[in-house]
PDB file of C-alpha atoms in Angstrom:
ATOM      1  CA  UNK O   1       0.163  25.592  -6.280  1.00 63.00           C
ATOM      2  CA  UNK O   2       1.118  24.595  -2.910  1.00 59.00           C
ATOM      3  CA  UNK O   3      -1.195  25.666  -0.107  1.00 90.00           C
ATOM      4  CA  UNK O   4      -0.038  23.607   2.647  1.00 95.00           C
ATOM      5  CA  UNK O   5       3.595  23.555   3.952  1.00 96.00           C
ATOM      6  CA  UNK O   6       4.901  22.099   6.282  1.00 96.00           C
ATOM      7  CA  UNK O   7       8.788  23.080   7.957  1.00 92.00           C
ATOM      8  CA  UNK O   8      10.316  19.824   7.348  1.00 92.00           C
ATOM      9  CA  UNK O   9      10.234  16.489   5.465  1.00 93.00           C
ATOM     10  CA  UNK O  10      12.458  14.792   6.951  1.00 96.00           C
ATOM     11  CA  UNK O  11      13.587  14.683  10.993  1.00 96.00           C
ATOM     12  CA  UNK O  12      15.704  12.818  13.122  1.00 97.00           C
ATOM     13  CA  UNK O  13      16.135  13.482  17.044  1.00 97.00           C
ATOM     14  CA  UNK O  14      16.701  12.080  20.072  1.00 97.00           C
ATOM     15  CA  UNK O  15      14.989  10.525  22.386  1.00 98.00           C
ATOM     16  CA  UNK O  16      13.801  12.666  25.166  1.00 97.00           C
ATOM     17  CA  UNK O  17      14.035  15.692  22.815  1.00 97.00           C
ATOM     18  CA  UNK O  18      11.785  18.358  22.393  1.00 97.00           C
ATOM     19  CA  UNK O  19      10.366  18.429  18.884  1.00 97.00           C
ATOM     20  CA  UNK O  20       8.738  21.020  16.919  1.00 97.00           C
ATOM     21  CA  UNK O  21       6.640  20.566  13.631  1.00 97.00           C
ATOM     22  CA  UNK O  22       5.175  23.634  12.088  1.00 97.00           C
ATOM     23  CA  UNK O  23       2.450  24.098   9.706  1.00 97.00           C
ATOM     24  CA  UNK O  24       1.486  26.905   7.510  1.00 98.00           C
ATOM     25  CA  UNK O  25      -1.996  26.662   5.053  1.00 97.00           C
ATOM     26  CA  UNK O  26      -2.198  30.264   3.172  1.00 94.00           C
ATOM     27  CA  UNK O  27      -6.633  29.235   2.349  1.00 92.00           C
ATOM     28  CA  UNK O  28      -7.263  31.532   5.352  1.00 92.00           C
ATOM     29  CA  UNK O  29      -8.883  27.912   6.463  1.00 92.00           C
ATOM     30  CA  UNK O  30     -10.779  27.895  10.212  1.00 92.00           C
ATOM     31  CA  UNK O  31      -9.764  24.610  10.792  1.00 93.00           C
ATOM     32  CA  UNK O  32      -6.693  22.373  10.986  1.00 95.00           C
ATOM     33  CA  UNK O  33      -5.694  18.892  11.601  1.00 95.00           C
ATOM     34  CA  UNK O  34      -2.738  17.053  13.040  1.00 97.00           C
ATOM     35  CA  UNK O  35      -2.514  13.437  11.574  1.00 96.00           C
ATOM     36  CA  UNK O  36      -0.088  10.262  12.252  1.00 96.00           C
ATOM     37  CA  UNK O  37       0.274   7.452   9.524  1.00 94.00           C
ATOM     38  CA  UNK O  38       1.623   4.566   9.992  1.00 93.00           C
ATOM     39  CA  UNK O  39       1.630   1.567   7.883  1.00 87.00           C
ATOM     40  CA  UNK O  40      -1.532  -0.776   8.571  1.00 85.00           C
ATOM     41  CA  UNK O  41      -3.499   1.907  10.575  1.00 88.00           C
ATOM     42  CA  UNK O  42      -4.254   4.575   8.138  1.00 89.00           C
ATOM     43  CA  UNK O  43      -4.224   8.447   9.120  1.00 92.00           C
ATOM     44  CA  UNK O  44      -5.126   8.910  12.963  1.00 94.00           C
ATOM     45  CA  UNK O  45      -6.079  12.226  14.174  1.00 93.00           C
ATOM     46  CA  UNK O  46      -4.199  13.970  16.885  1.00 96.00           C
ATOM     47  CA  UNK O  47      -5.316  17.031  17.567  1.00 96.00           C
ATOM     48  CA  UNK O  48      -7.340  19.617  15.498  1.00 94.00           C
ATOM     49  CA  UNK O  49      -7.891  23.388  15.911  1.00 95.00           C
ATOM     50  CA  UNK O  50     -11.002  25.465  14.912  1.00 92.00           C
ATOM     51  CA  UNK O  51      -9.650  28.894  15.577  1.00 92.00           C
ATOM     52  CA  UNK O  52      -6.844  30.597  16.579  1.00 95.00           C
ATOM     53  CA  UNK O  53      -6.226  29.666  20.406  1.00 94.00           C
ATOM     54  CA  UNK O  54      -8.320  26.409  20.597  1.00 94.00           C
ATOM     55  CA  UNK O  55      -7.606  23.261  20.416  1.00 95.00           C
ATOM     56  CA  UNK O  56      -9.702  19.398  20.749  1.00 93.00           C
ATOM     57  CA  UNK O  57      -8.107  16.312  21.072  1.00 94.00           C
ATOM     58  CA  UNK O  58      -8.195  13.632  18.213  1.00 92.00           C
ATOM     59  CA  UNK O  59      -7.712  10.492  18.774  1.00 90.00           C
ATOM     60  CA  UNK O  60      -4.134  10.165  20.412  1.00 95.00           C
ATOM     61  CA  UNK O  61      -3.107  12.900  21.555  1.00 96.00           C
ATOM     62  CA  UNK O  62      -1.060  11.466  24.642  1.00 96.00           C
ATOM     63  CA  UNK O  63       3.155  12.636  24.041  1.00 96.00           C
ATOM     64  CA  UNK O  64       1.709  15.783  22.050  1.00 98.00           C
ATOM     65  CA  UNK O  65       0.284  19.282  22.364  1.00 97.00           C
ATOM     66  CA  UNK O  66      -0.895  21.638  19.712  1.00 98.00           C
ATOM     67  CA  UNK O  67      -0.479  25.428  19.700  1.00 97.00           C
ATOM     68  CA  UNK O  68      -2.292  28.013  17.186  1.00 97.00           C
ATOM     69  CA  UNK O  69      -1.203  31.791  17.927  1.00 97.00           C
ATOM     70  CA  UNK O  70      -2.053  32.658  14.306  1.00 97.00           C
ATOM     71  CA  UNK O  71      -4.877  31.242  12.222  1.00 96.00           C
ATOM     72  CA  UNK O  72      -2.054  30.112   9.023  1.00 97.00           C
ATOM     73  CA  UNK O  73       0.095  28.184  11.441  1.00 97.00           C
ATOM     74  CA  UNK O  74      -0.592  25.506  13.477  1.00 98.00           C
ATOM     75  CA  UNK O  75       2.151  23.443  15.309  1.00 98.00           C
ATOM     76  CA  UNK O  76       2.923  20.030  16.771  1.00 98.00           C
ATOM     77  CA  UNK O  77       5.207  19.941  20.001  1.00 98.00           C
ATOM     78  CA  UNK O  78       6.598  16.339  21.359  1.00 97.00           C
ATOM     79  CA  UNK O  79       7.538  17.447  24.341  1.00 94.00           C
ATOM     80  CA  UNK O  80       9.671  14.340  24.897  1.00 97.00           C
ATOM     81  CA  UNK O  81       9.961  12.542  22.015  1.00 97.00           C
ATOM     82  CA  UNK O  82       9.925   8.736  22.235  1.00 97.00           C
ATOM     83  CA  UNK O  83      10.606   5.947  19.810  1.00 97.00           C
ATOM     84  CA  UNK O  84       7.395   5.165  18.739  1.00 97.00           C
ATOM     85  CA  UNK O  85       6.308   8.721  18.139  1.00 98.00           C
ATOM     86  CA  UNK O  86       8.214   7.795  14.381  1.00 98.00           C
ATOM     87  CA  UNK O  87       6.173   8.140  12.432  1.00 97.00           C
ATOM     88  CA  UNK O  88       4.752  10.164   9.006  1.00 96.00           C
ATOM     89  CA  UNK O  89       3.131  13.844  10.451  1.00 97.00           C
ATOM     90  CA  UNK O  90       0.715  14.714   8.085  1.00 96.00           C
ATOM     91  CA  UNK O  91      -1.006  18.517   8.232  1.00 97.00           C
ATOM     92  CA  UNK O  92      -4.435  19.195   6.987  1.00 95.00           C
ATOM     93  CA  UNK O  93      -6.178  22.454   6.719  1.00 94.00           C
ATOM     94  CA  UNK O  94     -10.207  23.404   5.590  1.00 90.00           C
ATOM     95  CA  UNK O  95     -12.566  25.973   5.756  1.00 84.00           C
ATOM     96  CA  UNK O  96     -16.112  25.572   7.731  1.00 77.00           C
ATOM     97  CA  UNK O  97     -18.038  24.791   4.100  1.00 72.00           C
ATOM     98  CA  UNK O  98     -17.151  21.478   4.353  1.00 71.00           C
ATOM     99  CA  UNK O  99     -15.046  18.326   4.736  1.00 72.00           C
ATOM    100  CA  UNK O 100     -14.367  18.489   0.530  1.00 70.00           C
ATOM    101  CA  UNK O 101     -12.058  21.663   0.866  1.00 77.00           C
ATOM    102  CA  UNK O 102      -9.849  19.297   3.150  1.00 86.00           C
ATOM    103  CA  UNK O 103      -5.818  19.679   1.922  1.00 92.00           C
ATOM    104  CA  UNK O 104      -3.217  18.166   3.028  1.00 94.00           C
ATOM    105  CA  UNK O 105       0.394  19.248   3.350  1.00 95.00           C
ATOM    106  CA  UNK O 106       3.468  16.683   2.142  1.00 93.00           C
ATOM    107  CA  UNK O 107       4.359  14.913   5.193  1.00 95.00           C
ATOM    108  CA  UNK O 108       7.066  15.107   7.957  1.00 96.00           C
ATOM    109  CA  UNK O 109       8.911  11.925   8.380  1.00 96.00           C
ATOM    110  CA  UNK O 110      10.382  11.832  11.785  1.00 97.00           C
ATOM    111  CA  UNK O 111      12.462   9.225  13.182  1.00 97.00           C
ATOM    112  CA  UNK O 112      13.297   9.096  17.215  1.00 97.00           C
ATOM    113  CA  UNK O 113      16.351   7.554  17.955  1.00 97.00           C
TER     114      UNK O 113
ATOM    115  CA  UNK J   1     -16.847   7.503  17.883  1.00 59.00           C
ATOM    116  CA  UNK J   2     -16.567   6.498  14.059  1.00 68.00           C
ATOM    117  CA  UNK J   3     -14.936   3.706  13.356  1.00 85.00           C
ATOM    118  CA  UNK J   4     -13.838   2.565   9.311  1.00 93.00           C
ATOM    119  CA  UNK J   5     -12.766  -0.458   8.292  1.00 95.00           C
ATOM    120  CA  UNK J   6     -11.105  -1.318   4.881  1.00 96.00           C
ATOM    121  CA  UNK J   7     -10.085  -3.976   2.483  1.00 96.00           C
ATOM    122  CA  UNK J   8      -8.416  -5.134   1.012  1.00 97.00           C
ATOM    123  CA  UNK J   9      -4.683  -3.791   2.294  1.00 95.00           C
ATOM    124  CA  UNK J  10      -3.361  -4.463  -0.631  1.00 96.00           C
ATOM    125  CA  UNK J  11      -4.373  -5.500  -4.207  1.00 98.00           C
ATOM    126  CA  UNK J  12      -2.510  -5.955  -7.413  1.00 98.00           C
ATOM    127  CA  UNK J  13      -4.436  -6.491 -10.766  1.00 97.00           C
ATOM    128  CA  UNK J  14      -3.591  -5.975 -14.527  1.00 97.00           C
ATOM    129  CA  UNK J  15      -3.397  -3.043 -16.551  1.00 97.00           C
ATOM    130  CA  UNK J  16      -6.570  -2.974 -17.649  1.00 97.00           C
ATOM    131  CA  UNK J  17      -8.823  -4.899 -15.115  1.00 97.00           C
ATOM    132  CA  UNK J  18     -11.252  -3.399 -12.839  1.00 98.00           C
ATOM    133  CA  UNK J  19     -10.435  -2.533  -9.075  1.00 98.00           C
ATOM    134  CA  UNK J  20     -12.593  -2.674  -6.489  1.00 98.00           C
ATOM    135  CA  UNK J  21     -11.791  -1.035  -2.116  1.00 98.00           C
ATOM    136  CA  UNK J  22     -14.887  -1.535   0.091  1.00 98.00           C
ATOM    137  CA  UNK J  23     -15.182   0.653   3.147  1.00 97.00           C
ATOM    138  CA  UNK J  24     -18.109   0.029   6.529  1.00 97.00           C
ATOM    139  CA  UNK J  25     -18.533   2.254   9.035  1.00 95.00           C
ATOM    140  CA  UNK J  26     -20.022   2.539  12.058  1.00 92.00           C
ATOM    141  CA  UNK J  27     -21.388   5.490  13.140  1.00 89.00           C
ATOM    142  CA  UNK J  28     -24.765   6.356  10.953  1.00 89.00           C
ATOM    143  CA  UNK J  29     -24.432  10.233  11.379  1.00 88.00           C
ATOM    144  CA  UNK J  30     -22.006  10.005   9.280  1.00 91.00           C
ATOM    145  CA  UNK J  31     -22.589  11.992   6.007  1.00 91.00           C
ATOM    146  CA  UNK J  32     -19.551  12.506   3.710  1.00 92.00           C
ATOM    147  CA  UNK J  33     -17.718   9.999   2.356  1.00 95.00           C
ATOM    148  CA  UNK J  34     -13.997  11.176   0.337  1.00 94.00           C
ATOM    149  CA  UNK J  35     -11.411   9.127  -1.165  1.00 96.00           C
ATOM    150  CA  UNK J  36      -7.466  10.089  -0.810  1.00 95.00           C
ATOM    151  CA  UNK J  37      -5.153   8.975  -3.278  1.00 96.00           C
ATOM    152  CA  UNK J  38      -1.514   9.326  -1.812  1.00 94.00           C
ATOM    153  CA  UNK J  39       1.362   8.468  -4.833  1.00 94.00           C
ATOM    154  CA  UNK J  40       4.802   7.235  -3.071  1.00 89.00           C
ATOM    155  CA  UNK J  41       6.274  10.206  -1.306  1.00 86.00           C
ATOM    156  CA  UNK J  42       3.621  12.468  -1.995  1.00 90.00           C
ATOM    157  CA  UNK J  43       0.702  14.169  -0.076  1.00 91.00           C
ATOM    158  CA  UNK J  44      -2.875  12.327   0.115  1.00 93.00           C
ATOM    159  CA  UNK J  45      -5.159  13.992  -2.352  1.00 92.00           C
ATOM    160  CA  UNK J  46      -8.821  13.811  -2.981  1.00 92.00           C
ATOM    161  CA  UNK J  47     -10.155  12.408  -6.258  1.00 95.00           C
ATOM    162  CA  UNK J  48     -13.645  11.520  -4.933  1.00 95.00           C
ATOM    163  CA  UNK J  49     -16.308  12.075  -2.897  1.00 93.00           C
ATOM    164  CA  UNK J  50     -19.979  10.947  -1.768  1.00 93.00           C
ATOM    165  CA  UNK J  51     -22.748  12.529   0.262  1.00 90.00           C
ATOM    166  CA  UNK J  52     -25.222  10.760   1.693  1.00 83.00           C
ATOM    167  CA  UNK J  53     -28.053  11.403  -0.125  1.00 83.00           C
ATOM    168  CA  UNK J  54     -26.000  10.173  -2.981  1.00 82.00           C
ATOM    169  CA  UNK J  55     -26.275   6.435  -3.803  1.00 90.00           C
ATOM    170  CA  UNK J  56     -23.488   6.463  -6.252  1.00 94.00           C
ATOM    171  CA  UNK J  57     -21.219   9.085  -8.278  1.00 93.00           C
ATOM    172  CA  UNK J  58     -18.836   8.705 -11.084  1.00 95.00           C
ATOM    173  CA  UNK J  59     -15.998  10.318 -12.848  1.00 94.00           C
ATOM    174  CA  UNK J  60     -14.475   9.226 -15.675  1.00 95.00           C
ATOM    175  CA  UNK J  61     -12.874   5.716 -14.727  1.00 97.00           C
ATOM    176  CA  UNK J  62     -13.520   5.978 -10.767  1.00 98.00           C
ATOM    177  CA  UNK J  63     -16.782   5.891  -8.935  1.00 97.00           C
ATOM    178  CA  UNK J  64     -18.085   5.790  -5.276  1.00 97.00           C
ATOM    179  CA  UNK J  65     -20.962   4.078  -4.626  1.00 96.00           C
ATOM    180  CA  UNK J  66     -22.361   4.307  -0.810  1.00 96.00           C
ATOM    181  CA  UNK J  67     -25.075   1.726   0.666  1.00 94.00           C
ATOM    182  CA  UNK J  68     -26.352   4.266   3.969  1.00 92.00           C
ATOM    183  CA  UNK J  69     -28.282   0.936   5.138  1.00 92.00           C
ATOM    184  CA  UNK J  70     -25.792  -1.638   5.489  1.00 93.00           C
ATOM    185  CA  UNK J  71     -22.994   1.626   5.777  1.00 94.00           C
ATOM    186  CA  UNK J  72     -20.605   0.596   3.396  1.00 94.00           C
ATOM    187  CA  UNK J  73     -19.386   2.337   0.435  1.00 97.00           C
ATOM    188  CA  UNK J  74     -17.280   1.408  -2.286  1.00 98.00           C
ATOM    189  CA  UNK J  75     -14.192   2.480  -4.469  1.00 98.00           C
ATOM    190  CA  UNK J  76     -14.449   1.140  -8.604  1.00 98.00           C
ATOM    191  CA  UNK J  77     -11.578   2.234 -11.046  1.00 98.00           C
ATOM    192  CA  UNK J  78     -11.973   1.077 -14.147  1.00 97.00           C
ATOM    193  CA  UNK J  79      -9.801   0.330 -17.216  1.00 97.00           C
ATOM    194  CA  UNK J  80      -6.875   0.638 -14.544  1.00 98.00           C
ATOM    195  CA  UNK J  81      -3.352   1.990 -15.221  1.00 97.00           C
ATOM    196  CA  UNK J  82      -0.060   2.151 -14.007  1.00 96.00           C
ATOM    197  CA  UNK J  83      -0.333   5.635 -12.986  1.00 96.00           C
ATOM    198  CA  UNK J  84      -3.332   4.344 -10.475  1.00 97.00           C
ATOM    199  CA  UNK J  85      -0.612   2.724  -8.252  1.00 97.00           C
ATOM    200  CA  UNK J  86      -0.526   4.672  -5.148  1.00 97.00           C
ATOM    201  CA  UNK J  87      -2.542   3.859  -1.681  1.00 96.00           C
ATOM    202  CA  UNK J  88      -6.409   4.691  -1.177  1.00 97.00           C
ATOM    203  CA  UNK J  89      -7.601   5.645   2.002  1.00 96.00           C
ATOM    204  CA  UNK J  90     -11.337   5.888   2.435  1.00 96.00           C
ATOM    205  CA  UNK J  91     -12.832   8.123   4.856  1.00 94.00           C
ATOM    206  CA  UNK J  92     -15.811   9.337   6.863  1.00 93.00           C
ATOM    207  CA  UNK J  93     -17.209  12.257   8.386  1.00 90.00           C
ATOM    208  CA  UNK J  94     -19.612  13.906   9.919  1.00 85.00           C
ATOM    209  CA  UNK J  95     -20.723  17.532  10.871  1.00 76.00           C
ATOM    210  CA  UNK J  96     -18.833  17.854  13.964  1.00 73.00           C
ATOM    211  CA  UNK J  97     -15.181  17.868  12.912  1.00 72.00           C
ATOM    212  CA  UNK J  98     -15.161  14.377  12.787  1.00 80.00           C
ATOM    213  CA  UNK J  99     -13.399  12.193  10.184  1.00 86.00           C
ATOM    214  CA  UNK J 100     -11.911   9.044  10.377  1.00 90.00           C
ATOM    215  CA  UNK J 101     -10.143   7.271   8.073  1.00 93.00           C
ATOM    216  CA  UNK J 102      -9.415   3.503   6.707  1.00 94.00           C
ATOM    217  CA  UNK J 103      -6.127   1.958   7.310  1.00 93.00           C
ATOM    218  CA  UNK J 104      -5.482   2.488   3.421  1.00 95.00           C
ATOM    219  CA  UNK J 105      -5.078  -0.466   0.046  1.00 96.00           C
ATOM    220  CA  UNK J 106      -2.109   0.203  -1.337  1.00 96.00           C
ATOM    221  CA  UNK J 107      -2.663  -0.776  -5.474  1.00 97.00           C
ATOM    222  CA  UNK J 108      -0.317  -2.440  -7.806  1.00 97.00           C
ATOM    223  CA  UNK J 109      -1.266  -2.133 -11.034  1.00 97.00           C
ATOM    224  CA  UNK J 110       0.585  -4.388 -13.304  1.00 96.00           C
ATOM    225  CA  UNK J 111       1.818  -2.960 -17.079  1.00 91.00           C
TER     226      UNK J 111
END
């Protein structure tokens, strides 16, 4: 029972490339999240999105931008991807009840070459 | 902002022995408090969680236990089992869309 999808798992591009990750949560969820992990720093937030159209900042969001037309899909654009933008992508979606109804999609492993 | 510090980063222990991830935080509007099991190549998943007007919850071999004073809170599994190898990421948040989360433990458990 997969809720949250996410377009690839695996990605390798460029650098200087233009990168697109897409997300799709089918919970009708208000909110959703755009994590990095990488090893010894956990899950860092990137951006998040509360409704269609807007958009706040997480916690580095410098290389990336965010864009939610439609309230199932929310994207990550690298508008010039670097080397150390490799990393895991991890998607989140929830609904306003509360942090508990919190999933995660599987993970986009992108490498920058 | 929030920031959440955890430990160990890694821990191995025998089938069978207890395991034990402690989590502090900073920020004391903080007010939920989940636990993310991620399994090699798989997505994080929740398996438990504490409010804070909880001192301590349980379910079945894992509980949380959260200390609002000194903000820390705590990750036991007991009777561990091979199947309990994966990383842990502890986490907290508050009302605002705010939740940050621990740099993970990844356990070993040992057959």
């Amino acid at each position: 029972d997969v809720k949250v999808t996410q377009s690839s798992r695996y990605l390798v591009k460029r650098t200087g490339e233009k990168v697109f990750l897409e997300c799709v949560q089918d919970m009708d969820h208000e909110n959703m999240f755009w994590y990095r992990q990488d090893p010894g720093l956990g899950l860092r937030l990137i951006y998040f999105s509360y409704d269609v159209k807007m958009k706040e900042k997480g916690d580095i969001p410098e290389g990336y931008s965010v864009s939610r037309e439609k309230k199932e899909r929310f994207s990550l654009i690298l508008e010039s991807a670097s080397t150390n933008q490799t990393s895991m992508y991890l998607c989140a979606s929830r609904n306003d009840q509360g942090w508990e109804t919190q999933y995660f999609g599987p993970g986009t492993r992108l490498l920058v070459l | 902002g929030e920031n959440v510090e955890q430990h160990p980063s890694t821990l191995s222990v025998q089938e069978g022995d207890s395991a034990v991830i402690k989590c502090t935080y900073s920020d004391s509007a903080s007010n939920y408090f989940p636990w993310y099991k991620q399994e090699l190549g798989k997505r994080p998943q929740l398996i438990i969680d504490i409010r804070s007007n909880v001192g301590e919850k349980k379910d079945q071999r894992i509980a949380v236990t959260l200390n609002k004073t000194a903000k820390h809170f705590s990750l036991h599994i007991t009777e561990t089992q091979p199947e309990d190898s994966a990383v842990y990421f502890c986490a907290a948040g508050d009302n605002n869309n705010d939740m940050r989360f621990g740099a993970g433990t990844r356990l070993t458990v040992k057959p």
